[in-house]
Tab-separated table of N, CA and C in Angstrom:
chain	number	residue	atom	x	y	z
J	1	MET	N	-45.538	91.444	165.846
J	1	MET	CA	-44.797	91.932	166.986
J	1	MET	C	-44.891	93.460	167.086
J	2	GLY	N	-44.879	94.121	165.931
J	2	GLY	CA	-44.989	95.577	165.925
J	2	GLY	C	-46.322	96.050	166.480
J	3	THR	N	-47.403	95.346	166.137
J	3	THR	CA	-48.731	95.711	166.633
J	3	THR	C	-48.814	95.514	168.140
J	4	LEU	N	-48.212	94.450	168.633
J	4	LEU	CA	-48.210	94.191	170.069
J	4	LEU	C	-47.462	95.290	170.823
J	5	LEU	N	-46.372	95.746	170.256
J	5	LEU	CA	-45.604	96.821	170.875
J	5	LEU	C	-46.396	98.128	170.889
J	6	ILE	N	-47.113	98.399	169.807
J	6	ILE	CA	-47.949	99.606	169.746
J	6	ILE	C	-49.074	99.530	170.772
J	7	LEU	N	-49.713	98.372	170.891
J	7	LEU	CA	-50.789	98.207	171.869
J	7	LEU	C	-50.264	98.343	173.299
J	8	LEU	N	-49.103	97.785	173.574
J	8	LEU	CA	-48.511	97.904	174.900
J	8	LEU	C	-48.197	99.363	175.227
J	9	THR	N	-47.687	100.086	174.255
J	9	THR	CA	-47.397	101.506	174.453
J	9	THR	C	-48.679	102.293	174.716
J	10	CYS	N	-49.739	101.965	174.005
J	10	CYS	CA	-51.026	102.641	174.218
J	10	CYS	C	-51.573	102.364	175.611
J	11	VAL	N	-51.473	101.118	176.065
J	11	VAL	CA	-51.976	100.762	177.394
J	11	VAL	C	-51.183	101.487	178.477
J	12	VAL	N	-49.864	101.522	178.339
J	12	VAL	CA	-49.036	102.232	179.317
J	12	VAL	C	-49.370	103.725	179.306
J	13	GLY	N	-49.596	104.297	178.135
J	13	GLY	CA	-49.971	105.705	178.044
J	13	GLY	C	-51.302	106.001	178.708
J	14	VAL	N	-52.271	105.113	178.535
J	14	VAL	CA	-53.584	105.305	179.163
J	14	VAL	C	-53.466	105.195	180.682
J	15	ILE	N	-52.686	104.228	181.169
J	15	ILE	CA	-52.489	104.091	182.615
J	15	ILE	C	-51.815	105.342	183.176
J	16	PHE	N	-50.822	105.859	182.471
J	16	PHE	CA	-50.138	107.075	182.914
J	16	PHE	C	-51.103	108.261	182.944
J	17	ALA	N	-51.933	108.391	181.915
J	17	ALA	CA	-52.891	109.503	181.866
J	17	ALA	C	-53.902	109.405	183.003
J	18	ILE	N	-54.369	108.202	183.304
J	18	ILE	CA	-55.327	108.021	184.401
J	18	ILE	C	-54.666	108.354	185.739
J	19	ALA	N	-53.408	107.953	185.913
J	19	ALA	CA	-52.704	108.247	187.163
J	19	ALA	C	-52.504	109.748	187.345
J	20	VAL	N	-52.138	110.442	186.279
J	20	VAL	CA	-51.960	111.895	186.370
J	20	VAL	C	-53.297	112.577	186.662
J	21	ALA	N	-54.360	112.126	186.006
J	21	ALA	CA	-55.682	112.707	186.255
J	21	ALA	C	-56.124	112.456	187.695
J	22	THR	N	-55.852	111.264	188.220
J	22	THR	CA	-56.201	110.954	189.606
J	22	THR	C	-55.456	111.875	190.568
J	23	PHE	N	-54.170	112.077	190.316
J	23	PHE	CA	-53.387	112.979	191.165
J	23	PHE	C	-53.961	114.392	191.124
J	24	TYR	N	-54.293	114.887	189.939
J	24	TYR	CA	-54.798	116.256	189.835
J	24	TYR	C	-56.203	116.406	190.412
J	25	ILE	N	-57.018	115.367	190.349
J	25	ILE	CA	-58.332	115.428	191.002
J	25	ILE	C	-58.145	115.522	192.511
J	26	GLY	N	-57.191	114.759	193.043
J	26	GLY	CA	-56.888	114.861	194.467
J	26	GLY	C	-56.380	116.238	194.845
J	27	CYS	N	-55.531	116.816	194.005
J	27	CYS	CA	-55.025	118.170	194.269
J	27	CYS	C	-56.149	119.197	194.229
J	28	LEU	N	-57.080	119.016	193.309
J	28	LEU	CA	-58.217	119.933	193.246
J	28	LEU	C	-59.091	119.805	194.488
J	29	GLY	N	-59.265	118.570	194.981
J	29	GLY	CA	-60.015	118.372	196.226
J	29	GLY	C	-59.339	119.034	197.412
J	30	ALA	N	-58.017	118.954	197.480
J	30	ALA	CA	-57.288	119.614	198.569
J	30	ALA	C	-57.393	121.132	198.447
J	31	THR	N	-57.381	121.630	197.225
J	31	THR	CA	-57.545	123.071	197.011
J	31	THR	C	-58.918	123.533	197.488
J	32	MET	N	-59.944	122.770	197.154
J	32	MET	CA	-61.294	123.132	197.593
J	32	MET	C	-61.424	123.049	199.116
J	33	ALA	N	-60.771	122.045	199.723
J	33	ALA	CA	-60.804	121.942	201.187
J	33	ALA	C	-60.113	123.139	201.824
J	34	ALA	N	-59.003	123.572	201.248
J	34	ALA	CA	-58.297	124.739	201.791
J	34	ALA	C	-59.160	125.987	201.677
J	35	LEU	N	-59.810	126.153	200.528
J	35	LEU	CA	-60.658	127.340	200.350
J	35	LEU	C	-61.884	127.289	201.259
J	36	ASN	N	-62.472	126.102	201.451
J	36	ASN	CA	-63.652	125.980	202.310
J	36	ASN	C	-63.323	126.221	203.780
J	37	ASN	N	-62.082	125.987	204.181
J	37	ASN	CA	-61.689	126.182	205.574
J	37	ASN	C	-61.062	127.550	205.813
J	38	GLY	N	-61.219	128.461	204.870
J	38	GLY	CA	-60.746	129.822	205.055
J	38	GLY	C	-59.275	130.028	204.786
J	39	ARG	N	-58.614	129.075	204.217
J	39	ARG	CA	-57.193	129.205	203.887
J	39	ARG	C	-57.080	129.708	202.455
J	40	ILE	N	-57.312	130.985	202.277
J	40	ILE	CA	-57.374	131.571	200.941
J	40	ILE	C	-56.020	131.485	200.237
J	41	VAL	N	-54.941	131.785	200.948
J	41	VAL	CA	-53.617	131.768	200.321
J	41	VAL	C	-53.239	130.348	199.921
J	42	TRP	N	-53.443	129.380	200.832
J	42	TRP	CA	-53.136	127.986	200.493
J	42	TRP	C	-53.974	127.518	199.314
J	43	GLY	N	-55.248	127.856	199.331
J	43	GLY	CA	-56.124	127.433	198.244
J	43	GLY	C	-55.737	128.038	196.913
J	44	SER	N	-55.387	129.315	196.930
J	44	SER	CA	-55.011	129.980	195.679
J	44	SER	C	-53.696	129.444	195.133
J	45	LEU	N	-52.701	129.302	195.999
J	45	LEU	CA	-51.399	128.824	195.538
J	45	LEU	C	-51.440	127.362	195.117
J	46	SER	N	-52.188	126.538	195.859
J	46	SER	CA	-52.211	125.109	195.528
J	46	SER	C	-52.983	124.837	194.246
J	47	PHE	N	-53.813	125.776	193.809
J	47	PHE	CA	-54.495	125.597	192.526
J	47	PHE	C	-53.493	125.662	191.378
J	48	PHE	N	-52.502	126.529	191.508
J	48	PHE	CA	-51.520	126.695	190.438
J	48	PHE	C	-50.281	125.824	190.626
J	49	LEU	N	-50.009	125.399	191.845
J	49	LEU	CA	-48.841	124.557	192.136
J	49	LEU	C	-49.313	123.293	192.860
J	50	PRO	N	-49.591	122.221	192.126
J	50	PRO	CA	-50.126	121.001	192.751
J	50	PRO	C	-49.271	120.417	193.874
J	51	PRO	N	-47.928	120.527	193.865
J	51	PRO	CA	-47.196	120.014	195.031
J	51	PRO	C	-47.564	120.715	196.337
J	52	LEU	N	-47.985	121.970	196.264
J	52	LEU	CA	-48.447	122.646	197.477
J	52	LEU	C	-49.751	122.044	197.973
J	53	ALA	N	-50.592	121.572	197.058
J	53	ALA	CA	-51.819	120.892	197.470
J	53	ALA	C	-51.479	119.593	198.187
J	54	LEU	N	-50.471	118.884	197.698
J	54	LEU	CA	-50.035	117.659	198.375
J	54	LEU	C	-49.489	117.988	199.759
J	55	LEU	N	-48.712	119.047	199.876
J	55	LEU	CA	-48.184	119.459	201.176
J	55	LEU	C	-49.319	119.840	202.126
J	56	TYR	N	-50.312	120.562	201.630
J	56	TYR	CA	-51.463	120.913	202.459
J	56	TYR	C	-52.218	119.652	202.880
J	57	GLY	N	-52.343	118.691	201.959
J	57	GLY	CA	-53.026	117.442	202.294
J	57	GLY	C	-52.292	116.637	203.346
J	58	ILE	N	-50.963	116.646	203.305
J	58	ILE	CA	-50.187	115.924	204.313
J	58	ILE	C	-50.334	116.595	205.675
J	59	ARG	N	-50.318	117.909	205.687
J	59	ARG	CA	-50.418	118.635	206.959
J	59	ARG	C	-51.825	118.593	207.544
J	60	ASN	N	-52.847	118.545	206.710
J	60	ASN	CA	-54.248	118.598	207.165
J	60	ASN	C	-55.036	117.430	206.585
J	61	ARG	N	-54.637	116.230	206.926
J	61	ARG	CA	-55.242	115.035	206.334
J	61	ARG	C	-56.735	114.923	206.659
J	62	GLN	N	-57.143	115.332	207.839
J	62	GLN	CA	-58.554	115.221	208.212
J	62	GLN	C	-59.429	116.188	207.413
J	63	GLN	N	-58.894	117.339	207.069
J	63	GLN	CA	-59.682	118.322	206.332
J	63	GLN	C	-59.860	117.941	204.870
J	64	VAL	N	-58.833	117.367	204.257
J	64	VAL	CA	-58.928	117.088	202.822
J	64	VAL	C	-59.675	115.798	202.534
J	65	GLY	N	-59.710	114.861	203.468
J	65	GLY	CA	-60.517	113.649	203.321
J	65	GLY	C	-60.084	112.759	202.167
J	66	TRP	N	-61.019	112.490	201.263
J	66	TRP	CA	-60.803	111.539	200.168
J	66	TRP	C	-59.710	111.982	199.207
J	67	SER	N	-59.498	113.284	199.080
J	67	SER	CA	-58.534	113.750	198.082
J	67	SER	C	-57.098	113.377	198.450
J	68	TYR	N	-56.828	113.149	199.739
J	68	TYR	CA	-55.486	112.726	200.142
J	68	TYR	C	-55.147	111.371	199.517
J	69	GLY	N	-56.073	110.454	199.537
J	69	GLY	CA	-55.846	109.142	198.922
J	69	GLY	C	-55.640	109.239	197.423
J	70	PHE	N	-56.400	110.102	196.781
J	70	PHE	CA	-56.235	110.296	195.337
J	70	PHE	C	-54.849	110.845	195.021
J	71	MET	N	-54.404	111.825	195.808
J	71	MET	CA	-53.089	112.416	195.552
J	71	MET	C	-51.974	111.404	195.776
J	72	VAL	N	-52.065	110.643	196.853
J	72	VAL	CA	-50.996	109.698	197.184
J	72	VAL	C	-50.949	108.556	196.176
J	73	LYS	N	-52.102	107.983	195.856
J	73	LYS	CA	-52.112	106.841	194.932
J	73	LYS	C	-51.763	107.259	193.507
J	74	GLY	N	-52.327	108.351	193.043
J	74	GLY	CA	-52.000	108.828	191.703
J	74	GLY	C	-50.547	109.244	191.590
J	75	GLY	N	-50.044	109.940	192.593
J	75	GLY	CA	-48.646	110.352	192.588
J	75	GLY	C	-47.695	109.173	192.668
J	76	ALA	N	-48.067	108.142	193.425
J	76	ALA	CA	-47.208	106.958	193.530
J	76	ALA	C	-47.125	106.216	192.201
J	77	VAL	N	-48.249	106.081	191.512
J	77	VAL	CA	-48.239	105.389	190.217
J	77	VAL	C	-47.411	106.175	189.203
J	78	VAL	N	-47.564	107.486	189.184
J	78	VAL	CA	-46.773	108.316	188.266
J	78	VAL	C	-45.284	108.188	188.587
J	79	ALA	N	-44.931	108.236	189.854
J	79	ALA	CA	-43.522	108.137	190.239
J	79	ALA	C	-42.934	106.781	189.863
J	80	VAL	N	-43.681	105.708	190.096
J	80	VAL	CA	-43.180	104.371	189.747
J	80	VAL	C	-43.003	104.240	188.240
J	81	MET	N	-43.962	104.744	187.469
J	81	MET	CA	-43.843	104.639	186.011
J	81	MET	C	-42.661	105.447	185.490
J	82	LEU	N	-42.438	106.634	186.042
J	82	LEU	CA	-41.296	107.439	185.604
J	82	LEU	C	-39.968	106.792	185.992
J	83	LEU	N	-39.907	106.189	187.180
J	83	LEU	CA	-38.676	105.514	187.590
J	83	LEU	C	-38.399	104.284	186.737
J	84	VAL	N	-39.442	103.541	186.382
J	84	VAL	CA	-39.252	102.372	185.516
J	84	VAL	C	-38.782	102.809	184.131
J	85	ALA	N	-39.363	103.877	183.603
J	85	ALA	CA	-38.937	104.371	182.288
J	85	ALA	C	-37.497	104.879	182.339
J	86	TRP	N	-37.144	105.597	183.398
J	86	TRP	CA	-35.776	106.094	183.546
J	86	TRP	C	-34.788	104.939	183.675
J	87	GLY	N	-35.145	103.937	184.466
J	87	GLY	CA	-34.279	102.770	184.608
J	87	GLY	C	-34.162	101.982	183.319
J	88	GLY	N	-35.260	101.893	182.571
J	88	GLY	CA	-35.224	101.187	181.296
J	88	GLY	C	-34.324	101.860	180.284
J	89	LEU	N	-34.267	103.177	180.325
J	89	LEU	CA	-33.370	103.888	179.412
J	89	LEU	C	-31.909	103.574	179.705
J	90	HIS	N	-31.595	103.353	180.967
J	90	HIS	CA	-30.212	103.047	181.323
J	90	HIS	C	-29.849	101.597	181.041
J	91	LEU	N	-30.838	100.749	180.806
J	91	LEU	CA	-30.562	99.353	180.484
J	91	LEU	C	-30.419	99.114	178.990
J	92	LEU	N	-30.712	100.127	178.173
J	92	LEU	CA	-30.569	99.963	176.730
J	92	LEU	C	-29.093	99.814	176.371
J	93	PRO	N	-28.792	99.014	175.356
J	93	PRO	CA	-27.379	98.856	174.981
J	93	PRO	C	-26.832	100.138	174.358
J	94	GLU	N	-25.574	100.387	174.603
J	94	GLU	CA	-24.906	101.554	174.037
J	94	GLU	C	-24.497	101.258	172.598
J	95	PRO	N	-24.673	102.197	171.699
J	95	PRO	CA	-24.219	101.958	170.322
J	95	PRO	C	-22.692	101.914	170.271
J	96	THR	N	-22.174	101.027	169.438
J	96	THR	CA	-20.717	100.879	169.355
J	96	THR	C	-20.133	101.554	168.134
J	97	HIS	N	-20.960	101.970	167.190
J	97	HIS	CA	-20.450	102.612	165.986
J	97	HIS	C	-20.675	104.119	166.074
J	98	GLY	N	-19.852	104.863	165.379
J	98	GLY	CA	-20.030	106.315	165.295
J	98	GLY	C	-19.825	107.015	166.615
J	99	GLN	N	-18.794	106.689	167.343
J	99	GLN	CA	-18.569	107.300	168.647
J	99	GLN	C	-17.821	108.624	168.572
J	100	GLY	N	-17.434	109.039	167.372
J	100	GLY	CA	-16.643	110.258	167.229
J	100	GLY	C	-17.481	111.511	167.339
J	101	ASP	N	-16.885	112.599	166.925
J	101	ASP	CA	-17.531	113.894	166.901
J	101	ASP	C	-18.672	113.869	165.882
J	102	LEU	N	-19.650	114.735	166.067
J	102	LEU	CA	-20.798	114.760	165.162
J	102	LEU	C	-20.363	115.045	163.732
J	103	MET	N	-19.443	115.967	163.537
J	103	MET	CA	-18.986	116.277	162.181
J	103	MET	C	-18.238	115.097	161.568
J	104	GLU	N	-17.518	114.334	162.383
J	104	GLU	CA	-16.828	113.150	161.865
J	104	GLU	C	-17.819	112.101	161.385
J	105	ARG	N	-18.946	112.024	162.074
J	105	ARG	CA	-19.942	111.033	161.676
J	105	ARG	C	-20.724	111.470	160.444
J	106	LEU	N	-20.936	112.774	160.291
J	106	LEU	CA	-21.746	113.261	159.172
J	106	LEU	C	-20.934	113.458	157.896
J	107	MET	N	-19.727	113.933	158.024
J	107	MET	CA	-18.902	114.252	156.852
J	107	MET	C	-18.015	113.060	156.493
J	108	PRO	N	-17.847	112.808	155.220
J	108	PRO	CA	-16.914	111.741	154.831
J	108	PRO	C	-15.478	112.182	155.122
J	109	PRO	N	-14.579	111.229	155.355
J	109	PRO	CA	-13.190	111.617	155.637
J	109	PRO	C	-12.559	112.269	154.412
J	110	PRO	N	-11.675	113.255	154.620
J	110	PRO	CA	-11.032	113.922	153.473
J	110	PRO	C	-10.087	112.954	152.752
J	111	GLU	N	-9.927	113.206	151.490
J	111	GLU	CA	-9.050	112.339	150.684
J	111	GLU	C	-7.601	112.550	151.097
J	112	GLN	N	-6.857	111.470	151.123
J	112	GLN	CA	-5.424	111.545	151.455
J	112	GLN	C	-4.667	112.123	150.263
J	113	GLN	N	-3.762	113.021	150.495
J	113	GLN	CA	-3.010	113.619	149.382
J	113	GLN	C	-1.628	113.075	149.295
């Protein structure tokens, strides 16, 4: 069971890495489209801030071409995976022991006099 869990974690990690790479390839394509169309400021800023590349791609879908699909699909997969992980953390059971202060949990109780 432990090996299966490790393999599942590896597969999810690889899917996440591919989705992030797909998003960034799309952002790079939008940056190149901005620079090729004379939008020097958009191209320069979107190279360092990928959400600006997505904004440029939404505003100029015809100019960016294929990179718009890469940005949307890669970004959607990343967003879904992060939301599933966030939701999964909230479904974990709460521990019932050791609910006190950190020092109370670490230090033994003082002897009664």
